[in-house]
Short mmCIF file of C-alpha atoms in Angstrom, two decimals:
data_model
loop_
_atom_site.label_atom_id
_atom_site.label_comp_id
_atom_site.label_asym_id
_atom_site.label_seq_id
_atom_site.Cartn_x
_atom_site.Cartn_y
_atom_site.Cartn_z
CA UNK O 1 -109.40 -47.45 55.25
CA UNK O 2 -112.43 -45.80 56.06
CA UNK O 3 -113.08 -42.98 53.61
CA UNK O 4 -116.72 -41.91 54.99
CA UNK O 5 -116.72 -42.34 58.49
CA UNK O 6 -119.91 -41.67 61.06
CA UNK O 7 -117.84 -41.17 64.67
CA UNK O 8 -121.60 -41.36 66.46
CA UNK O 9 -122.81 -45.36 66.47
CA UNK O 10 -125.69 -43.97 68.20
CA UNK O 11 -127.97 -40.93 69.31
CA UNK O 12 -130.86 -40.92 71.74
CA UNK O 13 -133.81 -38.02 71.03
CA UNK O 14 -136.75 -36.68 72.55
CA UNK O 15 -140.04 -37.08 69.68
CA UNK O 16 -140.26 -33.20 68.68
CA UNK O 17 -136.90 -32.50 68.89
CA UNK O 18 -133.68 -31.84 66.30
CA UNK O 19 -131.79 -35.15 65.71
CA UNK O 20 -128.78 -34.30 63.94
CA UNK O 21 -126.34 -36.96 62.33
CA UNK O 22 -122.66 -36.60 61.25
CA UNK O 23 -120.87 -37.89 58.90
CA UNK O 24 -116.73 -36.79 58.09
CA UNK O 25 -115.49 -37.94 54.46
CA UNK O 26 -111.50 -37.47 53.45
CA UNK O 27 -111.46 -37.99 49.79
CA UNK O 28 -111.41 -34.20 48.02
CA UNK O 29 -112.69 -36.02 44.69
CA UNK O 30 -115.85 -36.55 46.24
CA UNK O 31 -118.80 -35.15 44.44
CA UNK O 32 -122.02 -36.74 45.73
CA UNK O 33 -123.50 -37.67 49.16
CA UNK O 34 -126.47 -39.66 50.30
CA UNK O 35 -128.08 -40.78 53.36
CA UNK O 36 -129.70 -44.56 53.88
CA UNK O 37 -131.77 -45.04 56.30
CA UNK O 38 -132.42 -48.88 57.29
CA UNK O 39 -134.67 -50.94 59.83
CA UNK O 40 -134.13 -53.96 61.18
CA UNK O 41 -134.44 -57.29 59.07
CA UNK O 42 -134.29 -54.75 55.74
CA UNK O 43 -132.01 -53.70 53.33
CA UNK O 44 -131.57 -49.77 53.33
CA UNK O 45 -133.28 -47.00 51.43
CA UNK O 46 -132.72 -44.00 50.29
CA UNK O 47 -133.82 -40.84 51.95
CA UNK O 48 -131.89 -38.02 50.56
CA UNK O 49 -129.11 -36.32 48.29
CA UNK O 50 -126.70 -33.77 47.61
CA UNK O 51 -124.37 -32.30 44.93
CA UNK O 52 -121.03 -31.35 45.91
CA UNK O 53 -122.35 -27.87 43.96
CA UNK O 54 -124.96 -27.01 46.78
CA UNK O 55 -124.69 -27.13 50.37
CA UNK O 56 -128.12 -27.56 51.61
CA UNK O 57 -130.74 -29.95 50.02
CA UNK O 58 -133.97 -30.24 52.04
CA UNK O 59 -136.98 -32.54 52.04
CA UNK O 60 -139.58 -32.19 54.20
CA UNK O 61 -138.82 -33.09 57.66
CA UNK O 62 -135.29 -34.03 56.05
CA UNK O 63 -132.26 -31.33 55.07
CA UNK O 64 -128.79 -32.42 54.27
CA UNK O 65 -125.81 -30.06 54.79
CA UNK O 66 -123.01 -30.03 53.14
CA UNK O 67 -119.88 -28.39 53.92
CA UNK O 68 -116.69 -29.12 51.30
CA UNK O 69 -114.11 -27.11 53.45
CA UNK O 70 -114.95 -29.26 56.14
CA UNK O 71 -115.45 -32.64 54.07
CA UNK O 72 -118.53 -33.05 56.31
CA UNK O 73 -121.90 -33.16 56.07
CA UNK O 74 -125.17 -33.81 58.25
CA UNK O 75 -128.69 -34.70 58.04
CA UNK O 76 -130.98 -32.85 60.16
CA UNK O 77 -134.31 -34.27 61.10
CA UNK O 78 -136.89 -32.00 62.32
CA UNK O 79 -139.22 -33.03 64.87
CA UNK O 80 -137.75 -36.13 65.20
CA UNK O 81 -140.52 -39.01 65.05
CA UNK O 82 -140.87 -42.16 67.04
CA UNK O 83 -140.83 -43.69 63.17
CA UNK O 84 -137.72 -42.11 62.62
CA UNK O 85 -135.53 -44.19 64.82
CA UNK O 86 -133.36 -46.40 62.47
CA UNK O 87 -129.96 -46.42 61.57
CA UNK O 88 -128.59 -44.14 59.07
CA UNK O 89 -125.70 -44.60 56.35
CA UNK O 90 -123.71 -41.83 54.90
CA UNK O 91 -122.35 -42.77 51.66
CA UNK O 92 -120.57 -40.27 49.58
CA UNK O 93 -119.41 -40.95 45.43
CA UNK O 94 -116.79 -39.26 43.22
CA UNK O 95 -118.67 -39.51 39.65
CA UNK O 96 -121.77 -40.24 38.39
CA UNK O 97 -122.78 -44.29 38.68
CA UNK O 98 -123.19 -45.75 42.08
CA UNK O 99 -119.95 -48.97 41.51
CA UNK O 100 -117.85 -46.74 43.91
CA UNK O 101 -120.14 -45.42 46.18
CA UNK O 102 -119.15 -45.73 49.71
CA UNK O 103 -120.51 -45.97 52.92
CA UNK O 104 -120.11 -45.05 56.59
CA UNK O 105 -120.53 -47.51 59.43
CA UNK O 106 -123.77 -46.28 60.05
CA UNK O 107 -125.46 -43.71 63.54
CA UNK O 108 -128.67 -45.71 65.62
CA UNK O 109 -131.06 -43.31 65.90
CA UNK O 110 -133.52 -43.95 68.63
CA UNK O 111 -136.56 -41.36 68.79
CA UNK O 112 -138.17 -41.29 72.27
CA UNK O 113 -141.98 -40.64 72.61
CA UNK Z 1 -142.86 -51.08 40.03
CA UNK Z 2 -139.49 -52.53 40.46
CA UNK Z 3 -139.22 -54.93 43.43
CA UNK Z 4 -135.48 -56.78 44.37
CA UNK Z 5 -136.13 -60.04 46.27
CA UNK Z 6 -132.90 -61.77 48.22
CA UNK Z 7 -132.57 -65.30 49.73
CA UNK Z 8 -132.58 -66.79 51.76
CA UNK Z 9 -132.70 -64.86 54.65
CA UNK Z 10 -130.75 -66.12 56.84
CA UNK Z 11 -128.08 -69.45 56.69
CA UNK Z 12 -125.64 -70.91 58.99
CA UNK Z 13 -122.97 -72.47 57.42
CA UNK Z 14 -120.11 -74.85 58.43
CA UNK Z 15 -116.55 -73.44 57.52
CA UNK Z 16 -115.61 -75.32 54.42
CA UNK Z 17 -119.03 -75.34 53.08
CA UNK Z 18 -120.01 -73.91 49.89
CA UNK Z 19 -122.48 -70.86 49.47
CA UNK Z 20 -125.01 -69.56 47.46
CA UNK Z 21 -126.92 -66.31 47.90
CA UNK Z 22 -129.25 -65.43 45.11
CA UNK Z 23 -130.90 -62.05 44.08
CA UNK Z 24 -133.46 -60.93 41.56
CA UNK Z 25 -135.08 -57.78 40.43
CA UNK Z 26 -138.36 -57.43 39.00
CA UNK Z 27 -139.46 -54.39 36.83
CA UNK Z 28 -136.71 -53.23 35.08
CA UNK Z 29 -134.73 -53.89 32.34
CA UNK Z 30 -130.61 -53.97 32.00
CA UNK Z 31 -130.00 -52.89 36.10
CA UNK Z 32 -126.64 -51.95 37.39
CA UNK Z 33 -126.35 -55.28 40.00
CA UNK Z 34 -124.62 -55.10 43.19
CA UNK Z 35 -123.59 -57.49 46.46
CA UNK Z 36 -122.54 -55.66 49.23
CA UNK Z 37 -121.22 -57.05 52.49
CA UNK Z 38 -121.62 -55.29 56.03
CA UNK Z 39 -119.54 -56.92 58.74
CA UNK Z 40 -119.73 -56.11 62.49
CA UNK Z 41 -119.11 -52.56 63.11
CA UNK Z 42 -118.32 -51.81 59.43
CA UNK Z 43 -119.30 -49.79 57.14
CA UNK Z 44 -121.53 -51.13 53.79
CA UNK Z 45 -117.78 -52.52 51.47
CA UNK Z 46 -119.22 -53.05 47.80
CA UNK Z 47 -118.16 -56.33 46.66
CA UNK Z 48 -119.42 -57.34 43.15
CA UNK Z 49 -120.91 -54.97 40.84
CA UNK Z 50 -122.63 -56.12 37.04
CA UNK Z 51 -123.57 -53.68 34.81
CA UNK Z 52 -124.55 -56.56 32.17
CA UNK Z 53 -125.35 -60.01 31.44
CA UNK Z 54 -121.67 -61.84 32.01
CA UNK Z 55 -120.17 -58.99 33.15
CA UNK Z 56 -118.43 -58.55 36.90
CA UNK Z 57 -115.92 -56.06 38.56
CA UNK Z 58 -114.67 -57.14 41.68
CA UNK Z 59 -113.82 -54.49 44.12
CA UNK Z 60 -112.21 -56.05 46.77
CA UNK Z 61 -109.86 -59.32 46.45
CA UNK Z 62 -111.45 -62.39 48.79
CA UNK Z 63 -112.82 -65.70 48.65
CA UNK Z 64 -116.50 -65.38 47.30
CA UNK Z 65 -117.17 -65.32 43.33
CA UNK Z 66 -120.37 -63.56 41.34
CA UNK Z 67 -122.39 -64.09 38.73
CA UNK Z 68 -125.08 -62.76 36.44
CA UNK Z 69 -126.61 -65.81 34.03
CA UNK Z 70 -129.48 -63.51 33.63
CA UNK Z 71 -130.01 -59.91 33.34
CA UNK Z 72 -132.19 -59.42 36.27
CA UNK Z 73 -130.41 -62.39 38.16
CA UNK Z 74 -127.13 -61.86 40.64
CA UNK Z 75 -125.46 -64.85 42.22
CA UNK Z 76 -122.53 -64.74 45.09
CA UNK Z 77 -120.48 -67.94 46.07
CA UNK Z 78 -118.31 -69.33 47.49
CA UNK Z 79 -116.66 -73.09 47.11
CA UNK Z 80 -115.06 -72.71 51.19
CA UNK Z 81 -116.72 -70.71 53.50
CA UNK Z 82 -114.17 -69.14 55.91
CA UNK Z 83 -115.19 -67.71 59.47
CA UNK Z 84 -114.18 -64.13 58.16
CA UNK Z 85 -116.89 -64.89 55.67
CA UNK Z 86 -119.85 -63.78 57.94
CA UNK Z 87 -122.16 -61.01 57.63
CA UNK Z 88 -125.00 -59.38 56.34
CA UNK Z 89 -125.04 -59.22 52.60
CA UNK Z 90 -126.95 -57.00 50.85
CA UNK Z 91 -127.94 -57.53 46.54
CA UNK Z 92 -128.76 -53.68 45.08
CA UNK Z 93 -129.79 -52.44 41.83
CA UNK Z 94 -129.32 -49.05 40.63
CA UNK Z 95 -130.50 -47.99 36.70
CA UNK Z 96 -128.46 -48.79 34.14
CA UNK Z 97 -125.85 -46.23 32.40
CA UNK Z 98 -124.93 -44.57 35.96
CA UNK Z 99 -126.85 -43.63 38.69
CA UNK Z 100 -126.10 -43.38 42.33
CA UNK Z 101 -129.21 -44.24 43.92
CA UNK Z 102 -129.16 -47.99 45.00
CA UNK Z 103 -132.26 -49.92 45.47
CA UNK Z 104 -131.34 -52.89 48.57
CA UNK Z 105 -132.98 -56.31 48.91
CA UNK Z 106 -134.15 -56.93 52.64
CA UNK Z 107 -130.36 -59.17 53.17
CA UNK Z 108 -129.08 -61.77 54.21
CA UNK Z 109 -127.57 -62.70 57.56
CA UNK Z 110 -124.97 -65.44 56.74
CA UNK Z 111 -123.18 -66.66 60.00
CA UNK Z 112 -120.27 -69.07 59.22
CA UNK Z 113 -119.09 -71.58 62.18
#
């Protein structure tokens, strides 16, 4: 049962451009949300974080969205690089310590120069 | 700087054989440990998780085993692979006493015939 779930396997955008990811959780007791972002032949890293007490966290090129009614949140990447493309995991936690964080199945991103 | 370093690779195993896949982390002291499994079109399921020497919570019932002889050291087994068995497993560390940023090792692709 799928509790973080990422309905996009892929998304195709032009280098400049808005790529926007999605990412649909159903557990209410949710309280923290992260994004991975992993290349081939490597593990995945972080990229960035929010608190279910904000609904925007931003980070340069990077801003996460949050949006509890909904239980959804995105990552918006603005312009989209060529270095960007990867594929990106949502992963959402109910408390602090990361033993029950869980993840989506993951979007391809694939920026085109 | 901490650096996590996962092996091997990649392995190709015959069903029925046994496994090892080891995992270390350099630059810290007392890490949470985890072993994470992503199978084709899944999303990252959390496996083992250590948060000392000895000590292992098993998320999900199956046919692998983990272990932590030493506090930077994470070993997953298994005594009979099955064909269900294959994927790409991922070792993570996050700091110790909760924290729900996870640090990956680059994987390993196991692929069990």
């Amino acid at each position: 049962d799928q509790q973080v779930k990422q309905n996009s396997p892929s998304l195709s955008v032009q280098e400049g451009r808005i790529s926007i990811l999605n990412c649909d959780y159903t557990n209410s007791m949710f309280d923290y949300f992260l994004w991975y972002k992993k290349y081939p032949a490597e593990g995945p890293t972080f990229l960035i974080s929010i608190s279910s007490i904000k609904d925007k966290n931003e980070d340069g090129r990077f801003t996460v969205f949050l949006n509890k009614s909904a239980k959804h949140l995105s990552l918006h990447i603005v312009p989209s690089q060529p270095g960007d493309s990867a594929v990106y995991f949502c992963a959402a936690s109910g408390r602090v310590g990361a033993n029950n964080l869980f993840f989506g199945t993951g979007t391809r991103l694939t920026v085109i120069p | 700087s901490q650096t996590i370093h996962q092996w091997p690779a990649t392995l190709v195993q015959p069903v029925g054989s046994p496994l090892s896949l080891e995992c270390t982390v350099e630059g810290t002291s007392n890490p949470n440990l985890y072993w994470y499994r992503q199978a084709a079109g899944r999303g990252l399921q959390l496996l083992f998780y250590s948060v000392g020497i000895g000590q292992i919570s098993s998320e999900v019932p199956q046919n692998l085993s983990a272990s932590r002889p030493q506090d930077r050291q994470f070993i997953l087994s298994s005594k009979k692979l099955l064909l269900s068995d294959s994927g790409f497993y991922l070792c993570a560390w996050s700091v110790g006493g909760g924290a729900n940023v996870l640090t990956f090792g680059a994987g390993s692709r196991l692929t069990v015939l």
